[in-house]
CSV table of N, CA and C and ligand atoms in Angstrom, one decimal:
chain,number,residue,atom,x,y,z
O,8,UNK,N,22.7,-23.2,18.4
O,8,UNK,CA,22.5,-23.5,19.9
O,8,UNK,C,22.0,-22.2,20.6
O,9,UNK,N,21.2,-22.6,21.3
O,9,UNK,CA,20.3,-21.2,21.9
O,9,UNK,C,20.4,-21.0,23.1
O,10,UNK,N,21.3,-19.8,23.8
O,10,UNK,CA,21.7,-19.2,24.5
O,10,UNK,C,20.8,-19.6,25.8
O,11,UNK,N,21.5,-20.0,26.9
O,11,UNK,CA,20.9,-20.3,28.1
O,11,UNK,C,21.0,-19.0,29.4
O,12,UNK,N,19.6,-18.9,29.8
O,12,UNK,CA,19.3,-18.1,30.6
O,12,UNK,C,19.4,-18.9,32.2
O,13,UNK,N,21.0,-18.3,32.6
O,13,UNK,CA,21.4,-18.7,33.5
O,13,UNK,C,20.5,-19.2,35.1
O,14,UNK,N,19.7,-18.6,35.4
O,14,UNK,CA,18.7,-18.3,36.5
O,14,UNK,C,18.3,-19.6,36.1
O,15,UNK,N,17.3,-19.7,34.5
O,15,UNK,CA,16.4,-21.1,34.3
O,15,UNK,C,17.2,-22.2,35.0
O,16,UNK,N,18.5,-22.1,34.5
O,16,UNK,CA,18.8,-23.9,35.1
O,16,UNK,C,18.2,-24.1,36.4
O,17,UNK,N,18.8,-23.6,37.1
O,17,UNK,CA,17.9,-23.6,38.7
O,17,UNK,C,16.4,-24.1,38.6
O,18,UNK,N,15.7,-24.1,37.8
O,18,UNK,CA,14.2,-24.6,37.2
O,18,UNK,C,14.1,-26.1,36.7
O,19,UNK,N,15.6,-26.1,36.4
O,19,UNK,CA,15.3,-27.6,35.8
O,19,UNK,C,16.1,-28.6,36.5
O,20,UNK,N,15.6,-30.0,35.7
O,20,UNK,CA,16.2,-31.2,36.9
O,20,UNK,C,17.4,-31.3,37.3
O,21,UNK,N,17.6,-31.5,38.4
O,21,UNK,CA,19.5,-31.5,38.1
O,21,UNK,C,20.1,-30.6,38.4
O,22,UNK,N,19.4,-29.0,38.2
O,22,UNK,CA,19.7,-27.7,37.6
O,22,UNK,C,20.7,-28.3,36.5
O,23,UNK,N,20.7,-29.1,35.4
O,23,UNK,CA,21.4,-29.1,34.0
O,23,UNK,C,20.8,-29.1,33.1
O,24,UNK,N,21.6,-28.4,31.9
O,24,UNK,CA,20.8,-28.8,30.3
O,24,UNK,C,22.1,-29.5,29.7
O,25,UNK,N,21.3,-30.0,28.4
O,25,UNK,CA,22.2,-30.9,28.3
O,25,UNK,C,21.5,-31.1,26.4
O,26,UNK,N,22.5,-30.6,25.6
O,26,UNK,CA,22.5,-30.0,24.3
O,26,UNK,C,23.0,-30.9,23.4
O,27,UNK,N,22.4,-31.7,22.6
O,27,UNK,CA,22.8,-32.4,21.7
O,27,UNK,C,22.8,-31.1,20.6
O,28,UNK,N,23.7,-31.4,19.1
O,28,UNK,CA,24.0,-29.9,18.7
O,28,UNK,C,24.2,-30.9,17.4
O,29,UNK,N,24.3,-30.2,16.1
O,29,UNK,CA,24.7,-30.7,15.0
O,29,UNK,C,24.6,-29.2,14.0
O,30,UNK,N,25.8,-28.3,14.0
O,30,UNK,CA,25.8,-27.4,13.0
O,30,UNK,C,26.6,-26.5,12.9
O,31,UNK,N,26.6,-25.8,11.9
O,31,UNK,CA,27.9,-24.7,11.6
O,31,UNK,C,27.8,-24.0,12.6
O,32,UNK,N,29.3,-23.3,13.0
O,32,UNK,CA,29.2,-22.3,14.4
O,32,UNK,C,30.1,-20.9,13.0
O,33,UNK,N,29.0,-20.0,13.6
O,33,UNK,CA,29.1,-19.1,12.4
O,33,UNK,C,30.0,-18.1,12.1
O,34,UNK,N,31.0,-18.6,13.1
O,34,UNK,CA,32.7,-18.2,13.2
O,34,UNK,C,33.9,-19.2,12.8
O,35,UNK,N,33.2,-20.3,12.4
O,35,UNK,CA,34.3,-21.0,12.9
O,35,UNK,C,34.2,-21.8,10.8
O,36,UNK,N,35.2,-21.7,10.4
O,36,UNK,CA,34.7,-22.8,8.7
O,36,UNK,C,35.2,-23.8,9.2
O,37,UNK,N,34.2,-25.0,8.8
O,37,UNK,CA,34.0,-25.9,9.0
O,37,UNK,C,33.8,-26.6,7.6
O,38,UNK,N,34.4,-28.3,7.4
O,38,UNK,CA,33.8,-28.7,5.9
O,38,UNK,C,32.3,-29.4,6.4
O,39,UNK,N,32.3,-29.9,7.9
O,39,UNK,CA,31.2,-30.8,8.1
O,39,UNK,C,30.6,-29.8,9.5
O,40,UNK,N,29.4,-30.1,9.5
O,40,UNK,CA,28.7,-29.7,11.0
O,40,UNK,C,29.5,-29.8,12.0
O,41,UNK,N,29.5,-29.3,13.1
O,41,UNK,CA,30.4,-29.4,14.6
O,41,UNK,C,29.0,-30.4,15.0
O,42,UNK,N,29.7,-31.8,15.2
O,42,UNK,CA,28.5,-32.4,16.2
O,42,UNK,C,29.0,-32.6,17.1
O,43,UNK,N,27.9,-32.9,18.2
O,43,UNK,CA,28.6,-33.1,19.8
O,43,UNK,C,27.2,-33.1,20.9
O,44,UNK,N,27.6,-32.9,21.8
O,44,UNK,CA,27.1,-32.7,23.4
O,44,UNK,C,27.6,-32.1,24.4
O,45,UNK,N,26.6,-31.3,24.6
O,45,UNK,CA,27.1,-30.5,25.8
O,45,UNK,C,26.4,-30.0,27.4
O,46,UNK,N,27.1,-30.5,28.3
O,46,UNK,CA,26.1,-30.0,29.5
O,46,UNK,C,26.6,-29.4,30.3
O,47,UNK,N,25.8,-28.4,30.5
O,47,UNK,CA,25.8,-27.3,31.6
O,47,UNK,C,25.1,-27.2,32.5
O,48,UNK,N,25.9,-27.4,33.9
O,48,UNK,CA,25.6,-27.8,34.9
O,48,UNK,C,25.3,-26.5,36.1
O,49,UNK,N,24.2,-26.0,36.7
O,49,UNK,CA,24.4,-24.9,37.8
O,49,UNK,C,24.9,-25.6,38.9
O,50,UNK,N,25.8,-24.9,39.6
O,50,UNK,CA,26.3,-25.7,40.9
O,50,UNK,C,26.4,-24.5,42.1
O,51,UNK,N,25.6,-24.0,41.9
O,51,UNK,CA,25.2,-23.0,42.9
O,51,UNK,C,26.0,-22.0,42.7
O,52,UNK,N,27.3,-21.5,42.9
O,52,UNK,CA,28.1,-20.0,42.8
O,52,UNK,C,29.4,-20.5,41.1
O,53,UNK,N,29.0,-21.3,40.8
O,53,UNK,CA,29.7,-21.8,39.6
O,53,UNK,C,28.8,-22.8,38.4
O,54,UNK,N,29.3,-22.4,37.3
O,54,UNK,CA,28.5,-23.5,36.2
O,54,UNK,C,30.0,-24.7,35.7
O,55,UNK,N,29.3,-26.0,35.5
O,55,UNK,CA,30.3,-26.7,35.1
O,55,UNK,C,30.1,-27.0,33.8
O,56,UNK,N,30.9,-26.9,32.7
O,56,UNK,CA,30.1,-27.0,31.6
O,56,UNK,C,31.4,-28.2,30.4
O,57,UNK,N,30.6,-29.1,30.1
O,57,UNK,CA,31.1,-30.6,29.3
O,57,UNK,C,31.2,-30.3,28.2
O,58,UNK,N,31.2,-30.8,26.9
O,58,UNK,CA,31.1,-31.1,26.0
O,58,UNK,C,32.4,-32.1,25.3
O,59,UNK,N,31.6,-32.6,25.0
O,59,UNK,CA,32.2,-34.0,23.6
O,59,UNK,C,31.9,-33.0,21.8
O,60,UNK,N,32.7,-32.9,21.0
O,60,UNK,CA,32.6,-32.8,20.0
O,60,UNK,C,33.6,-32.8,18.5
O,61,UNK,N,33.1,-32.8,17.5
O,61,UNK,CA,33.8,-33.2,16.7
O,61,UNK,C,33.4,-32.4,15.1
O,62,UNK,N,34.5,-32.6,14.2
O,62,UNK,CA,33.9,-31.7,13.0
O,62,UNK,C,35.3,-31.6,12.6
O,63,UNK,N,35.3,-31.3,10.8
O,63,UNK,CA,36.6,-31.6,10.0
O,63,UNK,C,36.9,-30.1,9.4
O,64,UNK,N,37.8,-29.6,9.7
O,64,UNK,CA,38.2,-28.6,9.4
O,64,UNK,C,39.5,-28.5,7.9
O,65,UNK,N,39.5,-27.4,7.2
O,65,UNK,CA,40.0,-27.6,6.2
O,65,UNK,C,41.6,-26.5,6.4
O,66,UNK,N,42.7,-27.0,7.0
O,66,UNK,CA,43.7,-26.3,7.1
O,66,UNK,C,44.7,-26.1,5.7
O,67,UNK,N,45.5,-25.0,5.9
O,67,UNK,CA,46.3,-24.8,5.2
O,67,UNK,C,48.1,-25.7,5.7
O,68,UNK,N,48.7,-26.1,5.0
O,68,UNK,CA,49.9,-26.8,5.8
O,68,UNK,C,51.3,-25.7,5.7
O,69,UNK,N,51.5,-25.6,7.1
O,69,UNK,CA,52.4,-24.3,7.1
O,69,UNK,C,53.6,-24.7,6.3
O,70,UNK,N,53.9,-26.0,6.0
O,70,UNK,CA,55.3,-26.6,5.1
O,70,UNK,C,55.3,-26.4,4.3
O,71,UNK,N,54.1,-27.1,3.4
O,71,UNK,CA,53.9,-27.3,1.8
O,71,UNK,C,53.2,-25.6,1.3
O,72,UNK,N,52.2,-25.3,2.0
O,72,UNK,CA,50.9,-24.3,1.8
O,72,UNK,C,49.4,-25.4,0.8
O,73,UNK,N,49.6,-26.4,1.1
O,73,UNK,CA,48.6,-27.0,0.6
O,73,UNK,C,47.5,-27.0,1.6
O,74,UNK,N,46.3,-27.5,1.3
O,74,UNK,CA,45.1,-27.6,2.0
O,74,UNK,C,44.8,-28.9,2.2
O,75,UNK,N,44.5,-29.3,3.5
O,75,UNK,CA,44.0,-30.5,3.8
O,75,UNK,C,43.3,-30.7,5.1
O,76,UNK,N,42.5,-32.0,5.0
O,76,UNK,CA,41.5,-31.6,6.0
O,76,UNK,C,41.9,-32.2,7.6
O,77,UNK,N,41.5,-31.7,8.8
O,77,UNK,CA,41.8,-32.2,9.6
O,77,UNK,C,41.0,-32.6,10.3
O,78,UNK,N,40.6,-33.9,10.9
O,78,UNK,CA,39.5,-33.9,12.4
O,78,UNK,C,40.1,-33.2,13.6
O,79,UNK,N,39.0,-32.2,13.7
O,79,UNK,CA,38.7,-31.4,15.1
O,79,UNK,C,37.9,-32.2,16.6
O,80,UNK,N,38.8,-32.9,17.1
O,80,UNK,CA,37.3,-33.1,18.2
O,80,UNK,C,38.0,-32.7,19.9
O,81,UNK,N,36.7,-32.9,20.4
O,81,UNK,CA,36.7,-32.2,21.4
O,81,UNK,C,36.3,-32.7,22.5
O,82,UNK,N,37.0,-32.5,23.5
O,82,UNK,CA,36.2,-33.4,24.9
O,82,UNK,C,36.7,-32.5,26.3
O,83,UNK,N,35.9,-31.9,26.2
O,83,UNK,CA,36.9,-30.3,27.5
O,83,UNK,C,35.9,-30.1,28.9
O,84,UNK,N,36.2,-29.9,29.4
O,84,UNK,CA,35.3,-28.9,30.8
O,84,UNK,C,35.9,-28.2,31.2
O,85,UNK,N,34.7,-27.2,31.8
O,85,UNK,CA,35.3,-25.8,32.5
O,85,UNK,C,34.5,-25.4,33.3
O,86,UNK,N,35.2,-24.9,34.7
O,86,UNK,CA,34.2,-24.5,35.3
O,86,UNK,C,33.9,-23.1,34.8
O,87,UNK,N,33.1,-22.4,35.4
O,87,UNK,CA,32.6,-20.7,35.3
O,87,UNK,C,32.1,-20.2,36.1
O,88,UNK,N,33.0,-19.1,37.0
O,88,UNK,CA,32.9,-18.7,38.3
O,88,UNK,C,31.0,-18.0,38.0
O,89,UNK,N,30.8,-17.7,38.8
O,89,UNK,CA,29.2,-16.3,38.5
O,89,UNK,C,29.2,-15.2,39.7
O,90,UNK,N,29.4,-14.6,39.4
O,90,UNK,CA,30.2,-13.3,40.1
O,90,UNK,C,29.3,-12.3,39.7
O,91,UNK,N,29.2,-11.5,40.3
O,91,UNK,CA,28.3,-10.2,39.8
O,91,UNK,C,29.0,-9.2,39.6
O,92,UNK,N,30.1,-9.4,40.0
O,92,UNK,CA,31.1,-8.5,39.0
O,92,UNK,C,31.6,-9.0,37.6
O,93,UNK,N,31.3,-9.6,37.1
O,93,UNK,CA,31.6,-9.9,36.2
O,93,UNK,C,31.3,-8.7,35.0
O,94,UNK,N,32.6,-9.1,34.0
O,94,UNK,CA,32.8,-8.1,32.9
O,94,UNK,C,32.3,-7.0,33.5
O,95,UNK,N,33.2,-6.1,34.6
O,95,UNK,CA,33.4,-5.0,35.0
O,95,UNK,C,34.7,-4.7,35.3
O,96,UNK,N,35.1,-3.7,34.3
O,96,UNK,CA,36.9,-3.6,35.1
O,96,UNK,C,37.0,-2.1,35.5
O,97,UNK,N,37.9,-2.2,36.4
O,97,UNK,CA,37.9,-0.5,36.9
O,97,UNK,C,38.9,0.0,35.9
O,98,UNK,N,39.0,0.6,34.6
O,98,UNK,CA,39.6,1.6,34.2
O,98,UNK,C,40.3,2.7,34.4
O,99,UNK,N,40.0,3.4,35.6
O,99,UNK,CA,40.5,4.4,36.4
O,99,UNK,C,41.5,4.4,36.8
O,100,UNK,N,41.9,2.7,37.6
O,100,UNK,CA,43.6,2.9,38.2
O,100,UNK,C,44.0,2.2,37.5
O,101,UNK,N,45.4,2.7,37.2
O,101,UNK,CA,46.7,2.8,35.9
O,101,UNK,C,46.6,1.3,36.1
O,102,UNK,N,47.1,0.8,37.4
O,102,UNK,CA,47.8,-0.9,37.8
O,102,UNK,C,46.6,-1.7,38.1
O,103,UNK,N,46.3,-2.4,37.1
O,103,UNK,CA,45.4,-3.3,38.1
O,103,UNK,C,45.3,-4.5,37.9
O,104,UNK,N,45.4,-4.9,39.7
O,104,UNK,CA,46.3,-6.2,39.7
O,104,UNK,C,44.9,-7.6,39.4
O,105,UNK,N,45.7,-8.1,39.1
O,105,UNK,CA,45.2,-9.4,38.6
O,105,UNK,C,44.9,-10.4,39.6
O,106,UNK,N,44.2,-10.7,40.3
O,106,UNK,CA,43.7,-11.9,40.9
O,106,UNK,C,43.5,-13.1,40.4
O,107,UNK,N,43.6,-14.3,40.9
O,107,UNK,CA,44.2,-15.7,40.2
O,107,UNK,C,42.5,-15.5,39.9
O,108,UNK,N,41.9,-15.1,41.0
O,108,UNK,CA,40.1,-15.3,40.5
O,108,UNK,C,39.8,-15.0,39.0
O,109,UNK,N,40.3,-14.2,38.4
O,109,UNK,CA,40.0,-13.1,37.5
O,109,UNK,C,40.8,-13.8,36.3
O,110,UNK,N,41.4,-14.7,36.3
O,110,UNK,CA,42.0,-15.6,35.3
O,110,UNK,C,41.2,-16.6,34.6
O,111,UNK,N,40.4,-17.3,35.4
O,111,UNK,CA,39.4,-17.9,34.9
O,111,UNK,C,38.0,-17.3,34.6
O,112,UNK,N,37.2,-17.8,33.4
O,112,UNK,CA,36.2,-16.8,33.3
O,112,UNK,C,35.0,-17.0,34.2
O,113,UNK,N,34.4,-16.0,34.0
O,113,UNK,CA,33.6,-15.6,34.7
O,113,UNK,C,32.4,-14.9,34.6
O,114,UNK,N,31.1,-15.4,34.8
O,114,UNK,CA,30.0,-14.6,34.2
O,114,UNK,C,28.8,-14.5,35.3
O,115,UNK,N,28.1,-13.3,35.4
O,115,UNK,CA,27.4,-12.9,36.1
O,115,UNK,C,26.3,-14.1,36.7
O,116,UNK,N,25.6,-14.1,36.9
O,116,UNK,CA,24.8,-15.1,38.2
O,116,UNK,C,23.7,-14.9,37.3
O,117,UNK,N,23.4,-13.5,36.9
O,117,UNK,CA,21.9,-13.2,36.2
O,117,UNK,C,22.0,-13.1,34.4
O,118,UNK,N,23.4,-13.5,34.3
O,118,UNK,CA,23.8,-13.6,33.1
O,118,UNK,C,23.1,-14.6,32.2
O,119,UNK,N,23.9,-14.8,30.9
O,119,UNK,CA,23.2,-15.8,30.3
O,119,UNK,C,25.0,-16.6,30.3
O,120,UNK,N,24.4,-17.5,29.3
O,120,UNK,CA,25.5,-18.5,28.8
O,120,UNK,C,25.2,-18.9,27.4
O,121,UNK,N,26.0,-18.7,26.8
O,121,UNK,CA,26.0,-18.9,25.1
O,121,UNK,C,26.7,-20.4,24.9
O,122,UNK,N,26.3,-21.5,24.7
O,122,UNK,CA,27.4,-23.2,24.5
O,122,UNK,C,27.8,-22.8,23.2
O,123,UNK,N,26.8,-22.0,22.2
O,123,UNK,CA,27.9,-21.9,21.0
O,123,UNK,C,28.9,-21.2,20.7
O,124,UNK,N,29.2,-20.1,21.6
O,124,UNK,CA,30.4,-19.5,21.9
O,124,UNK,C,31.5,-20.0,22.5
O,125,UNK,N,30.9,-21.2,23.3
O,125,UNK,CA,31.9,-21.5,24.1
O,125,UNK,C,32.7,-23.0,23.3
O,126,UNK,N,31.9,-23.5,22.6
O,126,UNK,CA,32.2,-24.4,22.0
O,126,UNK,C,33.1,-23.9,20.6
O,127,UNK,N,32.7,-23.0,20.6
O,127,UNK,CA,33.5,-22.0,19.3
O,127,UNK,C,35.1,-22.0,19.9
O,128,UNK,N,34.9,-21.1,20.9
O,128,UNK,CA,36.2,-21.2,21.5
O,128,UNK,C,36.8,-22.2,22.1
O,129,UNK,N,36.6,-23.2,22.4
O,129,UNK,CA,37.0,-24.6,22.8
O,129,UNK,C,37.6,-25.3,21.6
O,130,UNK,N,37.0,-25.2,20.6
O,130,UNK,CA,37.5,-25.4,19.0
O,130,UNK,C,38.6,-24.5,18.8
O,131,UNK,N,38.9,-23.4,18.6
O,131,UNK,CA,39.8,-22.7,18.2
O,131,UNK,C,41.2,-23.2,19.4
O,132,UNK,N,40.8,-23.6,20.2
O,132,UNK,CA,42.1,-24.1,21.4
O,132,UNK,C,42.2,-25.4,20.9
O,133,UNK,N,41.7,-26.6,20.6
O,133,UNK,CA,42.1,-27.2,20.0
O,133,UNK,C,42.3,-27.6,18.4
O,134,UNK,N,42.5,-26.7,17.7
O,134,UNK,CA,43.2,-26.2,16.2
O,134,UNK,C,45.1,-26.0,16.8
O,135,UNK,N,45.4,-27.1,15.9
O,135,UNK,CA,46.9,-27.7,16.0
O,135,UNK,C,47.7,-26.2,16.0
O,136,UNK,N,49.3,-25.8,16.8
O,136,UNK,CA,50.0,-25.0,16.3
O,136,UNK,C,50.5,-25.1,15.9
O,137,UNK,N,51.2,-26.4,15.1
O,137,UNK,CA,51.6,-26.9,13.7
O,137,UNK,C,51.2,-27.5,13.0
O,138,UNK,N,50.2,-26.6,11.7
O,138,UNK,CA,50.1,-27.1,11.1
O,138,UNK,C,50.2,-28.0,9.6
O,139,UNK,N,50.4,-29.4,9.6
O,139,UNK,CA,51.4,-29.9,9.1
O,139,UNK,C,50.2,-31.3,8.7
O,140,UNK,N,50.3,-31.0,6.9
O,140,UNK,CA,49.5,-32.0,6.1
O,140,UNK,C,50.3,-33.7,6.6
O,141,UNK,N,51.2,-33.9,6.3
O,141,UNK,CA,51.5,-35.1,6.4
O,141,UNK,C,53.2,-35.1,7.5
O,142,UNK,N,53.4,-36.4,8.5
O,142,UNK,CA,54.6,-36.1,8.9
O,142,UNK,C,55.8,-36.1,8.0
O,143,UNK,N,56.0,-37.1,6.7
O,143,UNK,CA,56.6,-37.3,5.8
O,143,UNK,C,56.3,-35.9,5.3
O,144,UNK,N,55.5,-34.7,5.0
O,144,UNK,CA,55.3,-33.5,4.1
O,144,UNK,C,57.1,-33.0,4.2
O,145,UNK,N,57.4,-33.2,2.3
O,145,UNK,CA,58.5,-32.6,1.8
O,145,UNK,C,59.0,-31.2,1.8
O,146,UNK,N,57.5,-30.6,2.0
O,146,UNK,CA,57.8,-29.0,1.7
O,146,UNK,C,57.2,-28.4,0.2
O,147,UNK,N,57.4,-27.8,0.6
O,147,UNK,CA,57.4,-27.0,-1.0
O,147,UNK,C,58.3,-27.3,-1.8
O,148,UNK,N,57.7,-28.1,-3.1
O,148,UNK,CA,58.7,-28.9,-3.8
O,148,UNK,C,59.2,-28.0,-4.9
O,149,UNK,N,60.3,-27.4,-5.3
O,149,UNK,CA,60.8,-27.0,-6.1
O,149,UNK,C,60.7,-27.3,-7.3
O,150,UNK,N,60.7,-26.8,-8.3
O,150,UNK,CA,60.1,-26.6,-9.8
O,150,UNK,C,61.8,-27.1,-10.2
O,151,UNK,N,61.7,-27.9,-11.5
O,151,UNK,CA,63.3,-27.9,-11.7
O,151,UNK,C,63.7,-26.8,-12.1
O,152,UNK,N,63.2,-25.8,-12.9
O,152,UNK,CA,64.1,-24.0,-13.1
O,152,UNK,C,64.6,-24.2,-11.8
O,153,UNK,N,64.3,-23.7,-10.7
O,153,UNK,CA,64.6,-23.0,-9.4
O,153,UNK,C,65.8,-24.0,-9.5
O,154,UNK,N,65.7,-25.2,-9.3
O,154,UNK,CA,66.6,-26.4,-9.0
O,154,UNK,C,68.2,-26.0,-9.8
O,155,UNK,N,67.7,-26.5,-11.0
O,155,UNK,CA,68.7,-25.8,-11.7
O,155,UNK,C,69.8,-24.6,-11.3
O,156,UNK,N,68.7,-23.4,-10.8
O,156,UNK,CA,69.0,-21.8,-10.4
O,156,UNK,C,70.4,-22.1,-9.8
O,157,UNK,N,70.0,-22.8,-8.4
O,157,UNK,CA,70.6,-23.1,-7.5
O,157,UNK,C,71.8,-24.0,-7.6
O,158,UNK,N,71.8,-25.1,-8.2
O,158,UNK,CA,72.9,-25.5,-8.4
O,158,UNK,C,74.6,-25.3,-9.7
O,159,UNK,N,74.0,-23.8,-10.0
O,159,UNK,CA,74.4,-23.5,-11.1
O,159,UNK,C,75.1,-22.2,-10.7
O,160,UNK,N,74.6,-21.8,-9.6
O,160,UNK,CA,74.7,-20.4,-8.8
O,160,UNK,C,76.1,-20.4,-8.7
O,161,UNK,N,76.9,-20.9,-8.3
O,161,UNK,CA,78.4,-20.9,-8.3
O,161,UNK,C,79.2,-21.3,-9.6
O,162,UNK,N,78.4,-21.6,-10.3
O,162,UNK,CA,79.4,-22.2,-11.8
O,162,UNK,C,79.8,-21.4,-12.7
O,163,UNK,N,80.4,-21.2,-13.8
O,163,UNK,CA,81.2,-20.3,-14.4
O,163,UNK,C,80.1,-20.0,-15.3
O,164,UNK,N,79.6,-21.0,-15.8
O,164,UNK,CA,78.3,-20.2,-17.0
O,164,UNK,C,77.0,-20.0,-16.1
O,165,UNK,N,76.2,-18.4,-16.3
O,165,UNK,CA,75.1,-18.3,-15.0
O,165,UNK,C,74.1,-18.4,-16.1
O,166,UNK,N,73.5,-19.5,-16.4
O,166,UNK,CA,72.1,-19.2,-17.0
O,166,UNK,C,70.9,-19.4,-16.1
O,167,UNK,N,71.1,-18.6,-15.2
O,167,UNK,CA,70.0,-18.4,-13.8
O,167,UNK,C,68.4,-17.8,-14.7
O,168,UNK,N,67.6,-18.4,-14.7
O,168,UNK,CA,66.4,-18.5,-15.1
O,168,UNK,C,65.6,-17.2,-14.1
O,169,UNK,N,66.5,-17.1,-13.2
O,169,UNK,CA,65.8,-15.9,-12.4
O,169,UNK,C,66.3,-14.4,-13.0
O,170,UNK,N,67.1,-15.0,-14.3
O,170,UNK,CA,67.7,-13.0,-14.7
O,170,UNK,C,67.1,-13.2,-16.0
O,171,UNK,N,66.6,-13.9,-16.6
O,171,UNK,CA,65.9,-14.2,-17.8
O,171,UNK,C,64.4,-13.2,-17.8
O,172,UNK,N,63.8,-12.6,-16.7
O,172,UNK,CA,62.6,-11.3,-16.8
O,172,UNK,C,63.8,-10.2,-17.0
O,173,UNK,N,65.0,-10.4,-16.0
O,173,UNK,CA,65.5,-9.1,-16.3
O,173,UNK,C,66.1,-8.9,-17.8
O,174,UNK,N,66.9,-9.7,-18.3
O,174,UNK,CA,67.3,-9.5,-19.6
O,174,UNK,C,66.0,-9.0,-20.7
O,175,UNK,N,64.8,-10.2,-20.5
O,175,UNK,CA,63.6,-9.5,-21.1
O,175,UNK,C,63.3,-7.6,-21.5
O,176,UNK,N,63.4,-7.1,-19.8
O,176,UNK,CA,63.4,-5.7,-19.4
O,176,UNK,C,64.2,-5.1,-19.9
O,177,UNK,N,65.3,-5.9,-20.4
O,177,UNK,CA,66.4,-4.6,-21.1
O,177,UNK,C,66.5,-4.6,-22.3
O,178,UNK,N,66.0,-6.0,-22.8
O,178,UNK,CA,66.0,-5.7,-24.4
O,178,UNK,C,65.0,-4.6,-24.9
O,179,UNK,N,63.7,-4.3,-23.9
O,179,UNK,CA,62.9,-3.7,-24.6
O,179,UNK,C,63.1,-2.3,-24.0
O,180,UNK,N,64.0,-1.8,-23.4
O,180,UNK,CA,64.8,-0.9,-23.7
O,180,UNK,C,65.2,-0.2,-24.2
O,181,UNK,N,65.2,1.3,-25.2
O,181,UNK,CA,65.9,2.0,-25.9
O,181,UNK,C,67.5,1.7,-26.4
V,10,ZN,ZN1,52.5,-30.2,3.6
């Protein structure tokens, strides 16, 4: 997607563009293209910016650690103040306070606007914070050694499969 020079919209109908897309965003791994749409709208001291999109992503499941795929899609707006201060902070004083303005982003007037960035990061906010292959997912299924280990851990004979490297280690010992 090819970075829009803020000023042009003003040139065009509507002042909007409006971005049919179909491809890897070259931050983001993806199993299939990110497809979608997106429009960016000039609204005089603000841009409004749409997008619809979609693409399968290949997670890890925080339960099991297996890999499986998930659909990613996407349907978000945002405005974007255009400030000419933008991305400028004063450094100098220790405290500096935060204005609700300054919370939302914000990009210069003569700036540009990147949709594949923005769409990048729109993607990365909707990537699940629990990641989890199936709701039934068991977990990490135990091997029967371990099983065993464990149920044996209290019994009077310990043949715990987990001291079986150490016994190894001492036979070959002097
Ligand atoms: Zn799982």
């Amino acid at each position: 997607m090819e970075t829009i020079y803020i000023p042009h919209l003003l040139t065009k109908i509507e002042r909007k563009e409006v971005i049919d897309f179909e491809e890897f965003l070259p931050d983001l791994e993806t199993l299939t293209p990110v497809r979608g749409r997106l429009q960016v709208a000039h609204q005089g001291n603000y841009l409004e910016v749409k997008a619809k999109a979609e693409t399968i992503v290949t997670l890890t499941c925080h339960r099991c650690l297996k890999q499986y795929n998930h659909r990613l899609a996407l349907n978000s707006s945002e405005l974007i103040w255009l400030e000419e201060t933008a991305n400028q902070t004063d450094s100098s004083s220790a405290e500096i306070e935060v204005a609700l303005e300054d919370l939302v982003e914000n990009l210069s007037p003569g700036g540009y606007f990147s949709p594949g960035d923005w769409v990048y990061e729109q993607m990365c906010l909707e990537l699940p914070h629990k990641q989890i292959c199936d709701t039934e997912c068991p977990g990490i299924s135990l091997t029967d050694d371990a099983t065993d280990a464990t149920n044996t851990e209290s019994s009077e004979t310990v043949s715990d499969s987990r001291w079986a490297s150490l016994e190894a280690l001492k036979r070959q010992l002097p």
